[in-house]
mmCIF file of C-alpha atoms in Angstrom:
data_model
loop_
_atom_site.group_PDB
_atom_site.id
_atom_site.type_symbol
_atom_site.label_atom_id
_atom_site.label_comp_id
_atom_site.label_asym_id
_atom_site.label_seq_id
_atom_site.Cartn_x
_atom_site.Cartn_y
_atom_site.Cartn_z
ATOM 1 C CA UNK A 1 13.373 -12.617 -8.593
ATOM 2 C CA UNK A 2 10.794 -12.483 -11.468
ATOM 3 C CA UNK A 3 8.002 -9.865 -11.789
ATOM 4 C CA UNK A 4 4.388 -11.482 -12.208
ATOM 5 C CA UNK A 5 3.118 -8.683 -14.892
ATOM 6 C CA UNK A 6 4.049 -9.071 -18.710
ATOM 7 C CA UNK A 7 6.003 -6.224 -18.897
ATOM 8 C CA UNK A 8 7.682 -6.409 -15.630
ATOM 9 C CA UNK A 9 8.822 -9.846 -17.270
ATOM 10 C CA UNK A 10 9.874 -8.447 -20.548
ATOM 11 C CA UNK A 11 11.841 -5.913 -18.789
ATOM 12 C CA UNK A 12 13.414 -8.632 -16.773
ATOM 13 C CA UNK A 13 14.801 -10.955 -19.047
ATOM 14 C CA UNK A 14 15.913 -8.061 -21.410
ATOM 15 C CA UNK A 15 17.970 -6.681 -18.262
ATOM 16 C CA UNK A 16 18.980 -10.152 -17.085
ATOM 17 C CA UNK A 17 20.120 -10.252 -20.970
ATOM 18 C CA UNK A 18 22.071 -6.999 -21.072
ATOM 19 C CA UNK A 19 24.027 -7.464 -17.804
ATOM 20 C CA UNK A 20 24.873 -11.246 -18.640
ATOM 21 C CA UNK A 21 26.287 -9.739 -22.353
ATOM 22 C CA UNK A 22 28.403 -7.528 -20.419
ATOM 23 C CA UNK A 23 30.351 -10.359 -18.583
ATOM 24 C CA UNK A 24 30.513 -13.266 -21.183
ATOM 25 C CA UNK A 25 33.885 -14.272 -20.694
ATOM 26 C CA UNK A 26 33.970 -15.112 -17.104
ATOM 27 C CA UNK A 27 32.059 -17.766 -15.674
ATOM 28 C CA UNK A 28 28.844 -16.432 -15.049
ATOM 29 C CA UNK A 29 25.787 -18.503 -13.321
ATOM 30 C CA UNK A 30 22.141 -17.620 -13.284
ATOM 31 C CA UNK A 31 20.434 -18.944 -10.053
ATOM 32 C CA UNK A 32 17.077 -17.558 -8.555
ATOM 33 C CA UNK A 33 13.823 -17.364 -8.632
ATOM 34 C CA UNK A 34 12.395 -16.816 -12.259
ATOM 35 C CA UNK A 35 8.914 -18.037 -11.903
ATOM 36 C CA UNK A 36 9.844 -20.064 -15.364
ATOM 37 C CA UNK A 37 7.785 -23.525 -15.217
ATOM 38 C CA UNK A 38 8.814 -25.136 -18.349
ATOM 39 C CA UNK A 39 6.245 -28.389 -17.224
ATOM 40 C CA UNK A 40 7.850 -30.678 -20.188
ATOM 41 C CA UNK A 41 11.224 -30.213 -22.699
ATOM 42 C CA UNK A 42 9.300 -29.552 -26.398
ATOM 43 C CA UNK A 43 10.982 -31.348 -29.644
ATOM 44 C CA UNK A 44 13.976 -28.917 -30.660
ATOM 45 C CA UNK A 45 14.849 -27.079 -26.974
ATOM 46 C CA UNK A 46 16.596 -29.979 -26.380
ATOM 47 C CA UNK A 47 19.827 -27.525 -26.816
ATOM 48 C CA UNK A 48 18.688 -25.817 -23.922
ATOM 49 C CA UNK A 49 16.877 -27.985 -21.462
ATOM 50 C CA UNK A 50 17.554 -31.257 -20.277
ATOM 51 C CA UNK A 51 15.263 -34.743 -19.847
ATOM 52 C CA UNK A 52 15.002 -33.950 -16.331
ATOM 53 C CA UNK A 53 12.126 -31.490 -16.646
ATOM 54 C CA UNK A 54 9.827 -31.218 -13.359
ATOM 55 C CA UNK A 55 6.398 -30.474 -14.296
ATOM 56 C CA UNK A 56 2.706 -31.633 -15.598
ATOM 57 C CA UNK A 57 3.817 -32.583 -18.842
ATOM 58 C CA UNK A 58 3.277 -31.391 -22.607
ATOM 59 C CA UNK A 59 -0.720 -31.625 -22.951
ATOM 60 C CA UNK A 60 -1.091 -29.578 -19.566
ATOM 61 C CA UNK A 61 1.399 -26.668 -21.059
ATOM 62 C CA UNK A 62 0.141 -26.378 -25.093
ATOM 63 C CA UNK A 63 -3.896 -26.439 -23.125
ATOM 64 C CA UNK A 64 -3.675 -24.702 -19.899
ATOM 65 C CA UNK A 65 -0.424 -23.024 -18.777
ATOM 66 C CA UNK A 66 -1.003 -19.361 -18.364
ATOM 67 C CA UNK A 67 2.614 -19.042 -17.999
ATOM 68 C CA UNK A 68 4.152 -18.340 -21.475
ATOM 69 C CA UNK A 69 5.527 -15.376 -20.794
ATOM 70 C CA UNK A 70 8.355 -16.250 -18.708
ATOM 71 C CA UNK A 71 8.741 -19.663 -20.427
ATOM 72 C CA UNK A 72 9.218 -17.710 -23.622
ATOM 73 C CA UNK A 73 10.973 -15.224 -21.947
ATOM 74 C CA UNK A 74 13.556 -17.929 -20.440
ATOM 75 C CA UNK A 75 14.189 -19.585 -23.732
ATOM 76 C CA UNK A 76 15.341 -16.220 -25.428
ATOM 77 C CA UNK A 77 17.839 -15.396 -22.808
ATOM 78 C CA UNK A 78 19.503 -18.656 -22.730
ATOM 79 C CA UNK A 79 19.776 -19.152 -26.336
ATOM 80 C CA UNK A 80 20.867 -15.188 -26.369
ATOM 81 C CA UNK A 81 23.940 -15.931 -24.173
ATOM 82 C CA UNK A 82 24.283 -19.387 -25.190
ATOM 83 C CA UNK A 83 23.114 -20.786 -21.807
ATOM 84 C CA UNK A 84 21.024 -24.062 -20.806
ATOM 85 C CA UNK A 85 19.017 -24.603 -17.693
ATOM 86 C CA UNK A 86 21.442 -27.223 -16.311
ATOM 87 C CA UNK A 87 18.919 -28.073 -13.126
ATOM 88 C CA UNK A 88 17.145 -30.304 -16.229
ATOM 89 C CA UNK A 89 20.055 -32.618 -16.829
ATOM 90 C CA UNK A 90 20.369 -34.157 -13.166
ATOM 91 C CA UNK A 91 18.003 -37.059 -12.318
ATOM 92 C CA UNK A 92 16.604 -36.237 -9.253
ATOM 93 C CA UNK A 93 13.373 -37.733 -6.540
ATOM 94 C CA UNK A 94 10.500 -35.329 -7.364
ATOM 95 C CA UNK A 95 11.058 -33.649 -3.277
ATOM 96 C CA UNK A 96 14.539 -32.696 -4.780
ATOM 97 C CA UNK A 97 13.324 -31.250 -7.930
ATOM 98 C CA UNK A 98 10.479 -28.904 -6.276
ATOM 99 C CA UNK A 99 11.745 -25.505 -5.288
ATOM 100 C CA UNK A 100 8.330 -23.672 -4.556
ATOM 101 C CA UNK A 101 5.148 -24.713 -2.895
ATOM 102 C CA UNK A 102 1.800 -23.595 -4.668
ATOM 103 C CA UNK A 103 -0.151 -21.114 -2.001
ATOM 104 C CA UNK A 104 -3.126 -23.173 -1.551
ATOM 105 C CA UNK A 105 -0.804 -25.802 -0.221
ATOM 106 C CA UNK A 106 -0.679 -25.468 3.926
ATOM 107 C CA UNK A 107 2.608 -26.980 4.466
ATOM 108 C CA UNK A 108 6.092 -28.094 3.083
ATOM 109 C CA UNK A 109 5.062 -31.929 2.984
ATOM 110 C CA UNK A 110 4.310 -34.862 0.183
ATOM 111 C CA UNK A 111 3.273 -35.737 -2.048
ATOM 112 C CA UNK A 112 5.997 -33.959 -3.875
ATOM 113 C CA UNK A 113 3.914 -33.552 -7.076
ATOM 114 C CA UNK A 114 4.021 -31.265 -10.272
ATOM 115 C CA UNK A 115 0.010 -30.284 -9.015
ATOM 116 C CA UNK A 116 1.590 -29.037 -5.824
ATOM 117 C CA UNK A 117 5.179 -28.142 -6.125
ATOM 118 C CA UNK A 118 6.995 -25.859 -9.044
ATOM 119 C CA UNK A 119 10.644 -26.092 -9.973
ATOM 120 C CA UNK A 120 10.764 -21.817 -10.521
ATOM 121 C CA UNK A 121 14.105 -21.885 -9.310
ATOM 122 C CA UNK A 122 16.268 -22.005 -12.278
ATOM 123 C CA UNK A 123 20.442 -23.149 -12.549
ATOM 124 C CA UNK A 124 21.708 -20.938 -16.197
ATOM 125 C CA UNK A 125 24.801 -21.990 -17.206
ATOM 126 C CA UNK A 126 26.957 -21.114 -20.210
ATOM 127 C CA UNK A 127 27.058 -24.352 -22.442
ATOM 128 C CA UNK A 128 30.821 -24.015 -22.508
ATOM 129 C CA UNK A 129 30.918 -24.269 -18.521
ATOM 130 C CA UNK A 130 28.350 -26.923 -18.164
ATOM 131 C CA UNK A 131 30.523 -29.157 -16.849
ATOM 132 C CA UNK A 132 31.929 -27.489 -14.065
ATOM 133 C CA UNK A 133 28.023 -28.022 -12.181
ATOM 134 C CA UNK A 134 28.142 -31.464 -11.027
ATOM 135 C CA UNK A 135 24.850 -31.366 -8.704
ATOM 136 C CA UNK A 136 21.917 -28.878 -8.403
ATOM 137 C CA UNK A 137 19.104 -29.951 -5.882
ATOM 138 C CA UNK A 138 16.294 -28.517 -3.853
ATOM 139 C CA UNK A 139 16.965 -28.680 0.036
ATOM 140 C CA UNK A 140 13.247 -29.360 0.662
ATOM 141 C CA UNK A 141 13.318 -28.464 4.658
ATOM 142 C CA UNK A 142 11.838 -25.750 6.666
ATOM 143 C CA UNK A 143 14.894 -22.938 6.852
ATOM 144 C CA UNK A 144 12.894 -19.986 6.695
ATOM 145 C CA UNK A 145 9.413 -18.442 6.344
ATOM 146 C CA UNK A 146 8.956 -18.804 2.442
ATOM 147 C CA UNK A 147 6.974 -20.482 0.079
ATOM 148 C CA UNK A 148 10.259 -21.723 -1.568
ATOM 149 C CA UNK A 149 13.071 -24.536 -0.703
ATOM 150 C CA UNK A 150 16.529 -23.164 -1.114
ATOM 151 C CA UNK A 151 18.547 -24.463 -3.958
ATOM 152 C CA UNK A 152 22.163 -25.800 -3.614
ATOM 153 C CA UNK A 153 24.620 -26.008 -6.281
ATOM 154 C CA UNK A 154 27.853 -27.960 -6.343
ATOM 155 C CA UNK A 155 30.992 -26.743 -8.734
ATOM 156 C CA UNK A 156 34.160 -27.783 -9.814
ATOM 157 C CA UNK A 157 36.471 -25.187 -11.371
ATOM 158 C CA UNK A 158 39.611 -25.677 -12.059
ATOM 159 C CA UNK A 159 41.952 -22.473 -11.224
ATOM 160 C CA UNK A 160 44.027 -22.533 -14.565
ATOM 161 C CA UNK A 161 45.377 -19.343 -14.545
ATOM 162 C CA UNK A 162 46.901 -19.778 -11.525
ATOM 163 C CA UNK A 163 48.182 -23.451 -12.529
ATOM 164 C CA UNK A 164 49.831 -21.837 -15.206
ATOM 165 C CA UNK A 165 51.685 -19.276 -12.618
ATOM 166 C CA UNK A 166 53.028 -22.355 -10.805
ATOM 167 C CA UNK A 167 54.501 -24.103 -13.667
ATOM 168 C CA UNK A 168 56.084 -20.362 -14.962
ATOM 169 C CA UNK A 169 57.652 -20.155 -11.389
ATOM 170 C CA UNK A 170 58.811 -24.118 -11.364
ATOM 171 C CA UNK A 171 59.809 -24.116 -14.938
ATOM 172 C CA UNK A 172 62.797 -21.568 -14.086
ATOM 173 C CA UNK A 173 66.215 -23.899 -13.750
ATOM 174 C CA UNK A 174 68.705 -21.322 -12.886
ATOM 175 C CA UNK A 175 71.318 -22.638 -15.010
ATOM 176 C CA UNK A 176 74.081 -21.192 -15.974
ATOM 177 C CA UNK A 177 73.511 -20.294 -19.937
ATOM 178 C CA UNK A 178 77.059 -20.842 -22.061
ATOM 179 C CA UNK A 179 79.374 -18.689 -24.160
ATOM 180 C CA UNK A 180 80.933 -19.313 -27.144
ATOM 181 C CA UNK A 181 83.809 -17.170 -26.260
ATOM 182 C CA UNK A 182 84.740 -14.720 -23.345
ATOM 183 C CA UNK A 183 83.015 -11.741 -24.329
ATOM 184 C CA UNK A 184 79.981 -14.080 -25.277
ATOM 185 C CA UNK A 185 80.292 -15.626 -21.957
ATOM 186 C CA UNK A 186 80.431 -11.960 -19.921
ATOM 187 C CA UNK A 187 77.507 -10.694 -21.696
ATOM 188 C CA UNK A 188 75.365 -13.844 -21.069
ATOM 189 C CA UNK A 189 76.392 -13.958 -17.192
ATOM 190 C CA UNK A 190 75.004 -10.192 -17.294
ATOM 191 C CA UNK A 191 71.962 -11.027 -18.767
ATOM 192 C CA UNK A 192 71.960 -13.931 -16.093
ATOM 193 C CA UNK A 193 72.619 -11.685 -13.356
ATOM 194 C CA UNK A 194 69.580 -9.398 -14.827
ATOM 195 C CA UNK A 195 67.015 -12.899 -14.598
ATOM 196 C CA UNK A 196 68.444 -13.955 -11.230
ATOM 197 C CA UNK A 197 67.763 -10.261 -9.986
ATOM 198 C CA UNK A 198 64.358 -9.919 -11.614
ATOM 199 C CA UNK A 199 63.350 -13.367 -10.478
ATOM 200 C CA UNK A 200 63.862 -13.049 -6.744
ATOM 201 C CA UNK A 201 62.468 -9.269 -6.850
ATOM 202 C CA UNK A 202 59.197 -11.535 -8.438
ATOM 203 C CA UNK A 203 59.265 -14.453 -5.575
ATOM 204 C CA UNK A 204 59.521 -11.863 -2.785
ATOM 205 C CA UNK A 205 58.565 -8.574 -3.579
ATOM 206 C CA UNK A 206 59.265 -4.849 -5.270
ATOM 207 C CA UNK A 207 60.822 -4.093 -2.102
ATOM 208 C CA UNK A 208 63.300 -6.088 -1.800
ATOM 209 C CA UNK A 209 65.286 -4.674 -4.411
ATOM 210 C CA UNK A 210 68.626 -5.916 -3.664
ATOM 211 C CA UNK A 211 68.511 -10.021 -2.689
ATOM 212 C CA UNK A 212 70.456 -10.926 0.503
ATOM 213 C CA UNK A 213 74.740 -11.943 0.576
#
């Protein structure tokens, strides 16, 4: 969750920055509250946002926003760790889109509009991982106490490491390698022994360290 005061938001997004930095190889994903209401996509963040932009549109944020600081502040992280706000590239009914209800408003209900609803709740994804999000929505029903809907994201990651274990294990033949001669031949069933040992101490354990007659 995002501060309200300037410098509790400057502090935020250069923490949020750090500790991102510090884990840029694994698949990291921002979700939360950021109080970020970007209100329209401007020519040339079009690397970072999306078309699907919930808000009240570009006269409304160069005339009366008073919310720079954290749309500033948003932009510099995610072009800092190479990130896009991927909750802007899914087309979605305004009542899906909204994620916080402005505190004059009495109660969760339509009209679902940019005067009375905020999308703060912000999806960060690396550009390189985009494509494992394949739906982010706002669950716009009463859960809880708050003045914001929770946010559901749906993934698809593909466990590739462990894909690549599989085929190691099923690649293995067990044949027999051959000799050119006898002393060839000995030397190579050794070495076969060795594999055949190692192998089975692999499939069931270090302590099993003789396999079974």
């Amino acid at each position: 969750h995002n501060a309200t005061s300037t410098e509790s938001k400057q502090q935020f997004w250069k923490q949020l920055t750090n500790e991102t930095k510090k884990h840029k190889n694994a698949i990291h994903i921002t979700l939360g509250d950021t109080n970020t209401r970007w209100h329209c996509r401007l020519p040339g963040e079009e690397d970072i946002l999306g078309p699907n932009v919930f808000g009240r549109g570009e006269k409304f944020l160069r005339e009366k926003a008073k919310d720079g600081d954290n749309r500033e502040g948003a932009i510099e992280y995610l072009r800092a760790t190479n990130k896009l706000a991927i909750n802007t590239f899914f087309t979605k009914p305004n009542k899906n889109k909204a994620t916080y209800k402005e505190m004059w408003i009495p109660a969760k209900d339509a009209p679902f509009t940019p005067t009375r609803y905020a999308e703060l709740d912000q999806c960060f994804v690396p550009q390189k991982w985009k494509n494992i999000i394949t739906n982010v929505e706002a669950e716009n029903k009463e859960y809880f106490n708050s003045d914001h809907f929770p946010v559901i994201i749906e993934c698809n990651i593909r466990l590739e490491a462990q894909k690549a274990r599989e085929a190691k294990t099923t690649s293995w033949t067990g044949a027999l390698p051959k000799g050119n001669n006898t002393e060839e031949e000995e030397e190579s069933k050794t070495k076969f022994s060795k594999e055949v040992l190692l192998k089975y101490m692999e499939l069931t354990g270090p302590h099993n360290m003789e396999p079974p007659l």
